[in-house]
Amino acid sequence: MSRTTPSTELPMSPGQPAASAPAPSPAGEANPIREAISEAIAEHKVILFMKGTPEAPACGFSARTVAALQELDTPFAAVDILPDPRIRQELSAISNWPTIPQLFVNGELLGGCDIVIEMFESGELAEALV
Amino acid sequence: MPSAEDISQRIEASIPGATADVEDYTGTGDHFRATVTAAAFAGRSRIEQHRLVYEIFGAEIGGPIHALSLKTQVPQDVPGAGAAMPQPTTTQ
């Protein structure tokens, strides 16, 4: 799909061991990952946090959500949450949503795979993406 | 490892009047699909309805419960049943 915008890279230090997720920073301390996620959500009209990439989804739920967006020919930014466990941790803290994928439209959580697919089938997704 | 029956009972115990139809769709005790019907969902968006269910399981979602696919609905005889989710607000 040519209209998929390139995947968004969250700026975070390279080489972080994937297995050691530190505890979330106490309130008031700078939290670069959380800030980067919030900025990405604010900067993209449609942004999908997923496992893997649109070209190579690493989970069936992410794959189905990508397929719905591509079916509607919607340009969207995508963030792979797998490279660093802190991305998922901070994302879920921001969104109050425990699972992946998560689709944000105009800065608001629209839903995970189940809701996106339900809305796709009912036509509501196309309306929400206008 | 929870069974589909465990998941169903916990949902029904936590949301008053709810009925939960839960299926272990991989047969491995970690991927579940649930249809939850509850009057408590009336007037809430789908996001809020799903959160009510996810909150029951907390950190188990993504842990022992790898996936809990949800379909939530309001019983037909409850006022507000069939009401569409409020239109998402669009910022200009």
JSON list of C-alpha atoms in Angstrom, two decimals:
[
{"chain": "A", "resi": 1, "resn": "MET", "atom": "CA", "xyz": [0.00, 0.00, 0.00]},
{"chain": "A", "resi": 2, "resn": "SER", "atom": "CA", "xyz": [1.64, 3.14, -1.17]},
{"chain": "A", "resi": 3, "resn": "ARG", "atom": "CA", "xyz": [-0.27, 5.57, 1.05]},
{"chain": "A", "resi": 4, "resn": "THR", "atom": "CA", "xyz": [0.96, 4.18, 4.32]},
{"chain": "A", "resi": 5, "resn": "THR", "atom": "CA", "xyz": [3.21, 6.80, 5.82]},
{"chain": "A", "resi": 6, "resn": "PRO", "atom": "CA", "xyz": [6.61, 5.63, 6.99]},
{"chain": "A", "resi": 7, "resn": "SER", "atom": "CA", "xyz": [6.82, 4.04, 10.38]},
{"chain": "A", "resi": 8, "resn": "THR", "atom": "CA", "xyz": [7.54, 6.47, 13.15]},
{"chain": "A", "resi": 9, "resn": "GLU", "atom": "CA", "xyz": [10.69, 5.98, 15.13]},
{"chain": "A", "resi": 10, "resn": "LEU", "atom": "CA", "xyz": [10.43, 6.98, 18.74]},
{"chain": "A", "resi": 11, "resn": "PRO", "atom": "CA", "xyz": [13.65, 8.64, 19.80]},
{"chain": "A", "resi": 12, "resn": "MET", "atom": "CA", "xyz": [15.12, 6.45, 22.49]},
{"chain": "A", "resi": 13, "resn": "SER", "atom": "CA", "xyz": [18.55, 5.32, 23.35]},
{"chain": "A", "resi": 14, "resn": "PRO", "atom": "CA", "xyz": [19.71, 2.38, 21.25]},
{"chain": "A", "resi": 15, "resn": "GLY", "atom": "CA", "xyz": [20.90, -0.87, 22.65]},
{"chain": "A", "resi": 16, "resn": "GLN", "atom": "CA", "xyz": [18.54, -1.05, 25.59]},
{"chain": "A", "resi": 17, "resn": "PRO", "atom": "CA", "xyz": [18.25, -4.67, 26.67]},
{"chain": "A", "resi": 18, "resn": "ALA", "atom": "CA", "xyz": [14.77, -5.82, 25.77]},
{"chain": "A", "resi": 19, "resn": "ALA", "atom": "CA", "xyz": [14.28, -7.89, 28.91]},
{"chain": "A", "resi": 20, "resn": "SER", "atom": "CA", "xyz": [14.84, -5.26, 31.58]},
{"chain": "A", "resi": 21, "resn": "ALA", "atom": "CA", "xyz": [11.99, -2.80, 31.72]},
{"chain": "A", "resi": 22, "resn": "PRO", "atom": "CA", "xyz": [12.68, -0.37, 34.54]},
{"chain": "A", "resi": 23, "resn": "ALA", "atom": "CA", "xyz": [9.84, 0.77, 36.71]},
{"chain": "A", "resi": 24, "resn": "PRO", "atom": "CA", "xyz": [7.98, 3.81, 35.42]},
{"chain": "A", "resi": 25, "resn": "SER", "atom": "CA", "xyz": [9.56, 7.06, 36.51]},
{"chain": "A", "resi": 26, "resn": "PRO", "atom": "CA", "xyz": [8.05, 8.67, 39.59]},
{"chain": "A", "resi": 27, "resn": "ALA", "atom": "CA", "xyz": [5.68, 11.51, 38.89]},
{"chain": "A", "resi": 28, "resn": "GLY", "atom": "CA", "xyz": [7.39, 14.77, 38.17]},
{"chain": "A", "resi": 29, "resn": "GLU", "atom": "CA", "xyz": [10.51, 13.27, 36.66]},
{"chain": "A", "resi": 30, "resn": "ALA", "atom": "CA", "xyz": [11.25, 13.63, 32.99]},
{"chain": "A", "resi": 31, "resn": "ASN", "atom": "CA", "xyz": [9.98, 10.65, 31.07]},
{"chain": "A", "resi": 32, "resn": "PRO", "atom": "CA", "xyz": [11.35, 10.85, 27.53]},
{"chain": "A", "resi": 33, "resn": "ILE", "atom": "CA", "xyz": [9.53, 7.78, 26.23]},
{"chain": "A", "resi": 34, "resn": "ARG", "atom": "CA", "xyz": [6.16, 8.93, 27.49]},
{"chain": "A", "resi": 35, "resn": "GLU", "atom": "CA", "xyz": [6.79, 12.38, 26.05]},
{"chain": "A", "resi": 36, "resn": "ALA", "atom": "CA", "xyz": [7.84, 10.93, 22.70]},
{"chain": "A", "resi": 37, "resn": "ILE", "atom": "CA", "xyz": [4.67, 8.83, 22.57]},
{"chain": "A", "resi": 38, "resn": "SER", "atom": "CA", "xyz": [2.48, 11.81, 23.44]},
{"chain": "A", "resi": 39, "resn": "GLU", "atom": "CA", "xyz": [4.17, 13.91, 20.78]},
{"chain": "A", "resi": 40, "resn": "ALA", "atom": "CA", "xyz": [3.74, 11.21, 18.15]},
{"chain": "A", "resi": 41, "resn": "ILE", "atom": "CA", "xyz": [0.03, 10.96, 19.00]},
{"chain": "A", "resi": 42, "resn": "ALA", "atom": "CA", "xyz": [-0.34, 14.73, 18.77]},
{"chain": "A", "resi": 43, "resn": "GLU", "atom": "CA", "xyz": [1.58, 15.04, 15.52]},
{"chain": "A", "resi": 44, "resn": "HIS", "atom": "CA", "xyz": [-0.21, 12.36, 13.48]},
{"chain": "A", "resi": 45, "resn": "LYS", "atom": "CA", "xyz": [-3.90, 12.47, 12.62]},
{"chain": "A", "resi": 46, "resn": "VAL", "atom": "CA", "xyz": [-3.98, 8.67, 12.41]},
{"chain": "A", "resi": 47, "resn": "ILE", "atom": "CA", "xyz": [-1.37, 6.68, 14.29]},
{"chain": "A", "resi": 48, "resn": "LEU", "atom": "CA", "xyz": [-1.27, 2.98, 15.05]},
{"chain": "A", "resi": 49, "resn": "PHE", "atom": "CA", "xyz": [0.80, 1.42, 17.82]},
{"chain": "A", "resi": 50, "resn": "MET", "atom": "CA", "xyz": [1.30, -2.17, 16.81]},
{"chain": "A", "resi": 51, "resn": "LYS", "atom": "CA", "xyz": [3.46, -5.26, 17.07]},
{"chain": "A", "resi": 52, "resn": "GLY", "atom": "CA", "xyz": [5.74, -5.30, 14.04]},
{"chain": "A", "resi": 53, "resn": "THR", "atom": "CA", "xyz": [5.33, -3.05, 11.03]},
{"chain": "A", "resi": 54, "resn": "PRO", "atom": "CA", "xyz": [2.49, -2.58, 8.51]},
{"chain": "A", "resi": 55, "resn": "GLU", "atom": "CA", "xyz": [4.60, -4.53, 6.02]},
{"chain": "A", "resi": 56, "resn": "ALA", "atom": "CA", "xyz": [5.39, -7.29, 8.53]},
{"chain": "A", "resi": 57, "resn": "PRO", "atom": "CA", "xyz": [2.91, -7.38, 11.41]},
{"chain": "A", "resi": 58, "resn": "ALA", "atom": "CA", "xyz": [4.06, -9.60, 14.28]},
{"chain": "A", "resi": 59, "resn": "CYS", "atom": "CA", "xyz": [0.60, -10.38, 15.62]},
{"chain": "A", "resi": 60, "resn": "GLY", "atom": "CA", "xyz": [-2.74, -11.27, 14.07]},
{"chain": "A", "resi": 61, "resn": "PHE", "atom": "CA", "xyz": [-4.57, -8.46, 15.87]},
{"chain": "A", "resi": 62, "resn": "SER", "atom": "CA", "xyz": [-2.13, -5.89, 14.55]},
{"chain": "A", "resi": 63, "resn": "ALA", "atom": "CA", "xyz": [-2.35, -7.43, 11.07]},
{"chain": "A", "resi": 64, "resn": "ARG", "atom": "CA", "xyz": [-6.15, -7.20, 11.02]},
{"chain": "A", "resi": 65, "resn": "THR", "atom": "CA", "xyz": [-6.10, -3.58, 12.16]},
{"chain": "A", "resi": 66, "resn": "VAL", "atom": "CA", "xyz": [-3.56, -2.63, 9.48]},
{"chain": "A", "resi": 67, "resn": "ALA", "atom": "CA", "xyz": [-5.66, -4.43, 6.87]},
{"chain": "A", "resi": 68, "resn": "ALA", "atom": "CA", "xyz": [-8.77, -2.42, 7.83]},
{"chain": "A", "resi": 69, "resn": "LEU", "atom": "CA", "xyz": [-6.87, 0.87, 7.52]},
{"chain": "A", "resi": 70, "resn": "GLN", "atom": "CA", "xyz": [-5.36, -0.18, 4.21]},
{"chain": "A", "resi": 71, "resn": "GLU", "atom": "CA", "xyz": [-8.75, -1.28, 2.91]},
{"chain": "A", "resi": 72, "resn": "LEU", "atom": "CA", "xyz": [-9.96, 2.29, 3.49]},
{"chain": "A", "resi": 73, "resn": "ASP", "atom": "CA", "xyz": [-6.80, 3.63, 1.82]},
{"chain": "A", "resi": 74, "resn": "THR", "atom": "CA", "xyz": [-6.04, 5.66, 4.93]},
{"chain": "A", "resi": 75, "resn": "PRO", "atom": "CA", "xyz": [-2.58, 7.13, 5.36]},
{"chain": "A", "resi": 76, "resn": "PHE", "atom": "CA", "xyz": [-1.38, 6.35, 8.86]},
{"chain": "A", "resi": 77, "resn": "ALA", "atom": "CA", "xyz": [1.75, 6.47, 10.95]},
{"chain": "A", "resi": 78, "resn": "ALA", "atom": "CA", "xyz": [2.77, 3.25, 12.66]},
{"chain": "A", "resi": 79, "resn": "VAL", "atom": "CA", "xyz": [4.93, 2.60, 15.71]},
{"chain": "A", "resi": 80, "resn": "ASP", "atom": "CA", "xyz": [6.33, -0.83, 16.45]},
{"chain": "A", "resi": 81, "resn": "ILE", "atom": "CA", "xyz": [6.12, -1.32, 20.21]},
{"chain": "A", "resi": 82, "resn": "LEU", "atom": "CA", "xyz": [8.24, -4.47, 20.27]},
{"chain": "A", "resi": 83, "resn": "PRO", "atom": "CA", "xyz": [11.79, -3.05, 20.25]},
{"chain": "A", "resi": 84, "resn": "ASP", "atom": "CA", "xyz": [11.54, -1.73, 23.82]},
{"chain": "A", "resi": 85, "resn": "PRO", "atom": "CA", "xyz": [9.08, -2.98, 26.48]},
{"chain": "A", "resi": 86, "resn": "ARG", "atom": "CA", "xyz": [8.89, 0.52, 27.93]},
{"chain": "A", "resi": 87, "resn": "ILE", "atom": "CA", "xyz": [7.00, 1.73, 24.87]},
{"chain": "A", "resi": 88, "resn": "ARG", "atom": "CA", "xyz": [4.06, -0.53, 25.62]},
{"chain": "A", "resi": 89, "resn": "GLN", "atom": "CA", "xyz": [4.27, 0.24, 29.33]},
{"chain": "A", "resi": 90, "resn": "GLU", "atom": "CA", "xyz": [4.15, 4.00, 28.82]},
{"chain": "A", "resi": 91, "resn": "LEU", "atom": "CA", "xyz": [1.59, 3.80, 26.02]},
{"chain": "A", "resi": 92, "resn": "SER", "atom": "CA", "xyz": [-0.83, 1.83, 28.19]},
{"chain": "A", "resi": 93, "resn": "ALA", "atom": "CA", "xyz": [-0.27, 4.28, 31.04]},
{"chain": "A", "resi": 94, "resn": "ILE", "atom": "CA", "xyz": [-1.21, 7.16, 28.74]},
{"chain": "A", "resi": 95, "resn": "SER", "atom": "CA", "xyz": [-4.20, 5.47, 27.10]},
{"chain": "A", "resi": 96, "resn": "ASN", "atom": "CA", "xyz": [-5.55, 3.40, 30.00]},
{"chain": "A", "resi": 97, "resn": "TRP", "atom": "CA", "xyz": [-5.80, 0.55, 27.51]},
{"chain": "A", "resi": 98, "resn": "PRO", "atom": "CA", "xyz": [-4.00, -2.75, 28.18]},
{"chain": "A", "resi": 99, "resn": "THR", "atom": "CA", "xyz": [-3.67, -4.36, 24.77]},
{"chain": "A", "resi": 100, "resn": "ILE", "atom": "CA", "xyz": [-1.93, -3.81, 21.44]},
{"chain": "A", "resi": 101, "resn": "PRO", "atom": "CA", "xyz": [-2.74, -2.59, 18.80]},
{"chain": "A", "resi": 102, "resn": "GLN", "atom": "CA", "xyz": [-4.05, 0.87, 19.70]},
{"chain": "A", "resi": 103, "resn": "LEU", "atom": "CA", "xyz": [-5.35, 3.24, 17.07]},
{"chain": "A", "resi": 104, "resn": "PHE", "atom": "CA", "xyz": [-5.40, 6.98, 17.76]},
{"chain": "A", "resi": 105, "resn": "VAL", "atom": "CA", "xyz": [-7.28, 9.43, 15.57]},
{"chain": "A", "resi": 106, "resn": "ASN", "atom": "CA", "xyz": [-7.01, 13.17, 16.14]},
{"chain": "A", "resi": 107, "resn": "GLY", "atom": "CA", "xyz": [-5.17, 12.56, 19.39]},
{"chain": "A", "resi": 108, "resn": "GLU", "atom": "CA", "xyz": [-7.81, 10.26, 20.89]},
{"chain": "A", "resi": 109, "resn": "LEU", "atom": "CA", "xyz": [-7.80, 6.50, 21.37]},
{"chain": "A", "resi": 110, "resn": "LEU", "atom": "CA", "xyz": [-10.33, 5.10, 18.91]},
{"chain": "A", "resi": 111, "resn": "GLY", "atom": "CA", "xyz": [-9.86, 1.51, 20.02]},
{"chain": "A", "resi": 112, "resn": "GLY", "atom": "CA", "xyz": [-7.98, -1.74, 19.79]},
{"chain": "A", "resi": 113, "resn": "CYS", "atom": "CA", "xyz": [-8.41, -4.43, 17.17]},
{"chain": "A", "resi": 114, "resn": "ASP", "atom": "CA", "xyz": [-11.94, -5.48, 18.20]},
{"chain": "A", "resi": 115, "resn": "ILE", "atom": "CA", "xyz": [-13.38, -1.96, 18.14]},
{"chain": "A", "resi": 116, "resn": "VAL", "atom": "CA", "xyz": [-11.55, -0.96, 14.96]},
{"chain": "A", "resi": 117, "resn": "ILE", "atom": "CA", "xyz": [-12.84, -4.04, 13.13]},
{"chain": "A", "resi": 118, "resn": "GLU", "atom": "CA", "xyz": [-16.38, -3.52, 14.46]},
{"chain": "A", "resi": 119, "resn": "MET", "atom": "CA", "xyz": [-16.26, 0.10, 13.32]},
{"chain": "A", "resi": 120, "resn": "PHE", "atom": "CA", "xyz": [-14.80, -0.92, 9.96]},
{"chain": "A", "resi": 121, "resn": "GLU", "atom": "CA", "xyz": [-17.63, -3.37, 9.37]},
{"chain": "A", "resi": 122, "resn": "SER", "atom": "CA", "xyz": [-20.32, -0.87, 10.40]},
{"chain": "A", "resi": 123, "resn": "GLY", "atom": "CA", "xyz": [-18.86, 1.96, 8.31]},
{"chain": "A", "resi": 124, "resn": "GLU", "atom": "CA", "xyz": [-18.09, 4.05, 11.40]},
{"chain": "A", "resi": 125, "resn": "LEU", "atom": "CA", "xyz": [-14.34, 3.74, 10.88]},
{"chain": "A", "resi": 126, "resn": "ALA", "atom": "CA", "xyz": [-14.49, 5.43, 7.48]},
{"chain": "A", "resi": 127, "resn": "GLU", "atom": "CA", "xyz": [-16.50, 8.26, 9.08]},
{"chain": "A", "resi": 128, "resn": "ALA", "atom": "CA", "xyz": [-14.11, 8.61, 12.01]},
{"chain": "A", "resi": 129, "resn": "LEU", "atom": "CA", "xyz": [-11.12, 8.88, 9.68]},
{"chain": "A", "resi": 130, "resn": "VAL", "atom": "CA", "xyz": [-12.54, 11.71, 7.57]},
{"chain": "B", "resi": 1, "resn": "MET", "atom": "CA", "xyz": [-4.00, -20.81, 33.75]},
{"chain": "B", "resi": 2, "resn": "PRO", "atom": "CA", "xyz": [-7.59, -19.56, 33.56]},
{"chain": "B", "resi": 3, "resn": "SER", "atom": "CA", "xyz": [-10.31, -21.46, 31.75]},
{"chain": "B", "resi": 4, "resn": "ALA", "atom": "CA", "xyz": [-13.02, -19.90, 29.63]},
{"chain": "B", "resi": 5, "resn": "GLU", "atom": "CA", "xyz": [-15.37, -20.72, 32.49]},
{"chain": "B", "resi": 6, "resn": "ASP", "atom": "CA", "xyz": [-13.16, -18.85, 34.99]},
{"chain": "B", "resi": 7, "resn": "ILE", "atom": "CA", "xyz": [-13.07, -15.78, 32.74]},
{"chain": "B", "resi": 8, "resn": "SER", "atom": "CA", "xyz": [-16.83, -15.90, 32.30]},
{"chain": "B", "resi": 9, "resn": "GLN", "atom": "CA", "xyz": [-17.50, -16.21, 36.03]},
{"chain": "B", "resi": 10, "resn": "ARG", "atom": "CA", "xyz": [-15.17, -13.36, 36.89]},
{"chain": "B", "resi": 11, "resn": "ILE", "atom": "CA", "xyz": [-16.83, -11.04, 34.38]},
{"chain": "B", "resi": 12, "resn": "GLU", "atom": "CA", "xyz": [-20.31, -11.96, 35.57]},
{"chain": "B", "resi": 13, "resn": "ALA", "atom": "CA", "xyz": [-19.27, -11.53, 39.23]},
{"chain": "B", "resi": 14, "resn": "SER", "atom": "CA", "xyz": [-17.70, -8.14, 38.60]},
{"chain": "B", "resi": 15, "resn": "ILE", "atom": "CA", "xyz": [-20.30, -6.50, 36.39]},
{"chain": "B", "resi": 16, "resn": "PRO", "atom": "CA", "xyz": [-23.74, -6.76, 37.99]},
{"chain": "B", "resi": 17, "resn": "GLY", "atom": "CA", "xyz": [-26.28, -8.44, 35.72]},
{"chain": "B", "resi": 18, "resn": "ALA", "atom": "CA", "xyz": [-23.72, -9.25, 33.03]},
{"chain": "B", "resi": 19, "resn": "THR", "atom": "CA", "xyz": [-23.76, -12.40, 30.97]},
{"chain": "B", "resi": 20, "resn": "ALA", "atom": "CA", "xyz": [-20.46, -13.44, 29.44]},
{"chain": "B", "resi": 21, "resn": "ASP", "atom": "CA", "xyz": [-20.05, -16.01, 26.71]},
{"chain": "B", "resi": 22, "resn": "VAL", "atom": "CA", "xyz": [-16.35, -16.91, 26.63]},
{"chain": "B", "resi": 23, "resn": "GLU", "atom": "CA", "xyz": [-14.50, -19.13, 24.22]},
{"chain": "B", "resi": 24, "resn": "ASP", "atom": "CA", "xyz": [-10.92, -20.38, 24.47]},
{"chain": "B", "resi": 25, "resn": "TYR", "atom": "CA", "xyz": [-10.34, -20.16, 20.75]},
{"chain": "B", "resi": 26, "resn": "THR", "atom": "CA", "xyz": [-6.88, -21.68, 20.64]},
{"chain": "B", "resi": 27, "resn": "GLY", "atom": "CA", "xyz": [-7.55, -24.35, 23.25]},
{"chain": "B", "resi": 28, "resn": "THR", "atom": "CA", "xyz": [-4.38, -23.29, 25.05]},
{"chain": "B", "resi": 29, "resn": "GLY", "atom": "CA", "xyz": [-5.88, -21.37, 27.98]},
{"chain": "B", "resi": 30, "resn": "ASP", "atom": "CA", "xyz": [-4.42, -18.01, 27.02]},
{"chain": "B", "resi": 31, "resn": "HIS", "atom": "CA", "xyz": [-6.38, -16.66, 24.06]},
{"chain": "B", "resi": 32, "resn": "PHE", "atom": "CA", "xyz": [-10.02, -15.91, 24.74]},
{"chain": "B", "resi": 33, "resn": "ARG", "atom": "CA", "xyz": [-12.92, -14.36, 22.91]},
{"chain": "B", "resi": 34, "resn": "ALA", "atom": "CA", "xyz": [-15.79, -12.99, 24.99]},
{"chain": "B", "resi": 35, "resn": "THR", "atom": "CA", "xyz": [-19.19, -11.60, 24.19]},
{"chain": "B", "resi": 36, "resn": "VAL", "atom": "CA", "xyz": [-20.40, -9.65, 27.21]},
{"chain": "B", "resi": 37, "resn": "THR", "atom": "CA", "xyz": [-23.96, -8.39, 27.54]},
{"chain": "B", "resi": 38, "resn": "ALA", "atom": "CA", "xyz": [-24.69, -6.00, 30.38]},
{"chain": "B", "resi": 39, "resn": "ALA", "atom": "CA", "xyz": [-27.14, -3.23, 31.19]},
{"chain": "B", "resi": 40, "resn": "ALA", "atom": "CA", "xyz": [-24.20, -1.47, 32.85]},
{"chain": "B", "resi": 41, "resn": "PHE", "atom": "CA", "xyz": [-22.85, -0.74, 29.36]},
{"chain": "B", "resi": 42, "resn": "ALA", "atom": "CA", "xyz": [-25.81, 1.47, 28.46]},
{"chain": "B", "resi": 43, "resn": "GLY", "atom": "CA", "xyz": [-24.78, 5.02, 27.74]},
{"chain": "B", "resi": 44, "resn": "ARG", "atom": "CA", "xyz": [-21.07, 4.18, 27.62]},
{"chain": "B", "resi": 45, "resn": "SER", "atom": "CA", "xyz": [-18.85, 4.28, 24.56]},
{"chain": "B", "resi": 46, "resn": "ARG", "atom": "CA", "xyz": [-17.35, 1.04, 23.29]},
{"chain": "B", "resi": 47, "resn": "ILE", "atom": "CA", "xyz": [-13.97, 2.11, 24.66]},
{"chain": "B", "resi": 48, "resn": "GLU", "atom": "CA", "xyz": [-15.50, 2.53, 28.13]},
{"chain": "B", "resi": 49, "resn": "GLN", "atom": "CA", "xyz": [-17.37, -0.77, 27.84]},
{"chain": "B", "resi": 50, "resn": "HIS", "atom": "CA", "xyz": [-14.19, -2.64, 26.96]},
{"chain": "B", "resi": 51, "resn": "ARG", "atom": "CA", "xyz": [-12.28, -0.88, 29.75]},
{"chain": "B", "resi": 52, "resn": "LEU", "atom": "CA", "xyz": [-14.87, -2.10, 32.28]},
{"chain": "B", "resi": 53, "resn": "VAL", "atom": "CA", "xyz": [-14.07, -5.66, 31.26]},
{"chain": "B", "resi": 54, "resn": "TYR", "atom": "CA", "xyz": [-10.30, -5.24, 30.94]},
{"chain": "B", "resi": 55, "resn": "GLU", "atom": "CA", "xyz": [-10.14, -3.66, 34.40]},
{"chain": "B", "resi": 56, "resn": "ILE", "atom": "CA", "xyz": [-11.38, -6.90, 35.96]},
{"chain": "B", "resi": 57, "resn": "PHE", "atom": "CA", "xyz": [-8.20, -8.65, 34.86]},
{"chain": "B", "resi": 58, "resn": "GLY", "atom": "CA", "xyz": [-5.64, -5.87, 35.32]},
{"chain": "B", "resi": 59, "resn": "ALA", "atom": "CA", "xyz": [-2.09, -7.00, 34.60]},
{"chain": "B", "resi": 60, "resn": "GLU", "atom": "CA", "xyz": [-3.28, -10.52, 33.71]},
{"chain": "B", "resi": 61, "resn": "ILE", "atom": "CA", "xyz": [-4.07, -9.08, 30.28]},
{"chain": "B", "resi": 62, "resn": "GLY", "atom": "CA", "xyz": [-0.83, -9.37, 28.37]},
{"chain": "B", "resi": 63, "resn": "GLY", "atom": "CA", "xyz": [0.42, -11.74, 31.06]},
{"chain": "B", "resi": 64, "resn": "PRO", "atom": "CA", "xyz": [-1.26, -15.15, 31.56]},
{"chain": "B", "resi": 65, "resn": "ILE", "atom": "CA", "xyz": [-4.13, -13.95, 29.38]},
{"chain": "B", "resi": 66, "resn": "HIS", "atom": "CA", "xyz": [-2.34, -13.20, 26.12]},
{"chain": "B", "resi": 67, "resn": "ALA", "atom": "CA", "xyz": [-5.47, -12.05, 24.35]},
{"chain": "B", "resi": 68, "resn": "LEU", "atom": "CA", "xyz": [-9.02, -11.27, 25.37]},
{"chain": "B", "resi": 69, "resn": "SER", "atom": "CA", "xyz": [-10.98, -10.33, 22.30]},
{"chain": "B", "resi": 70, "resn": "LEU", "atom": "CA", "xyz": [-14.17, -8.49, 23.26]},
{"chain": "B", "resi": 71, "resn": "LYS", "atom": "CA", "xyz": [-17.58, -7.81, 21.89]},
{"chain": "B", "resi": 72, "resn": "THR", "atom": "CA", "xyz": [-19.76, -5.84, 24.27]},
{"chain": "B", "resi": 73, "resn": "GLN", "atom": "CA", "xyz": [-23.45, -5.13, 23.99]},
{"chain": "B", "resi": 74, "resn": "VAL", "atom": "CA", "xyz": [-26.42, -3.80, 25.94]},
{"chain": "B", "resi": 75, "resn": "PRO", "atom": "CA", "xyz": [-29.41, -6.14, 26.44]},
{"chain": "B", "resi": 76, "resn": "GLN", "atom": "CA", "xyz": [-32.21, -5.48, 23.96]},
{"chain": "B", "resi": 77, "resn": "ASP", "atom": "CA", "xyz": [-34.75, -4.59, 26.67]},
{"chain": "B", "resi": 78, "resn": "VAL", "atom": "CA", "xyz": [-32.62, -1.87, 28.25]},
{"chain": "B", "resi": 79, "resn": "PRO", "atom": "CA", "xyz": [-33.27, 1.74, 27.26]},
{"chain": "B", "resi": 80, "resn": "GLY", "atom": "CA", "xyz": [-30.38, 2.92, 25.18]},
{"chain": "B", "resi": 81, "resn": "ALA", "atom": "CA", "xyz": [-29.82, -0.52, 23.65]},
{"chain": "B", "resi": 82, "resn": "GLY", "atom": "CA", "xyz": [-28.87, -0.26, 20.04]},
{"chain": "B", "resi": 83, "resn": "ALA", "atom": "CA", "xyz": [-27.81, 3.33, 20.48]},
{"chain": "B", "resi": 84, "resn": "ALA", "atom": "CA", "xyz": [-24.76, 3.93, 18.40]},
{"chain": "B", "resi": 85, "resn": "MET", "atom": "CA", "xyz": [-21.52, 4.88, 20.01]},
{"chain": "B", "resi": 86, "resn": "PRO", "atom": "CA", "xyz": [-21.32, 8.66, 20.27]},
{"chain": "B", "resi": 87, "resn": "GLN", "atom": "CA", "xyz": [-19.61, 10.12, 17.26]},
{"chain": "B", "resi": 88, "resn": "PRO", "atom": "CA", "xyz": [-15.94, 10.69, 17.98]},
{"chain": "B", "resi": 89, "resn": "THR", "atom": "CA", "xyz": [-15.29, 14.39, 18.23]},
{"chain": "B", "resi": 90, "resn": "THR", "atom": "CA", "xyz": [-13.25, 15.77, 15.41]},
{"chain": "B", "resi": 91, "resn": "THR", "atom": "CA", "xyz": [-10.84, 18.54, 16.10]},
{"chain": "B", "resi": 92, "resn": "GLN", "atom": "CA", "xyz": [-10.41, 20.98, 13.28]}
]
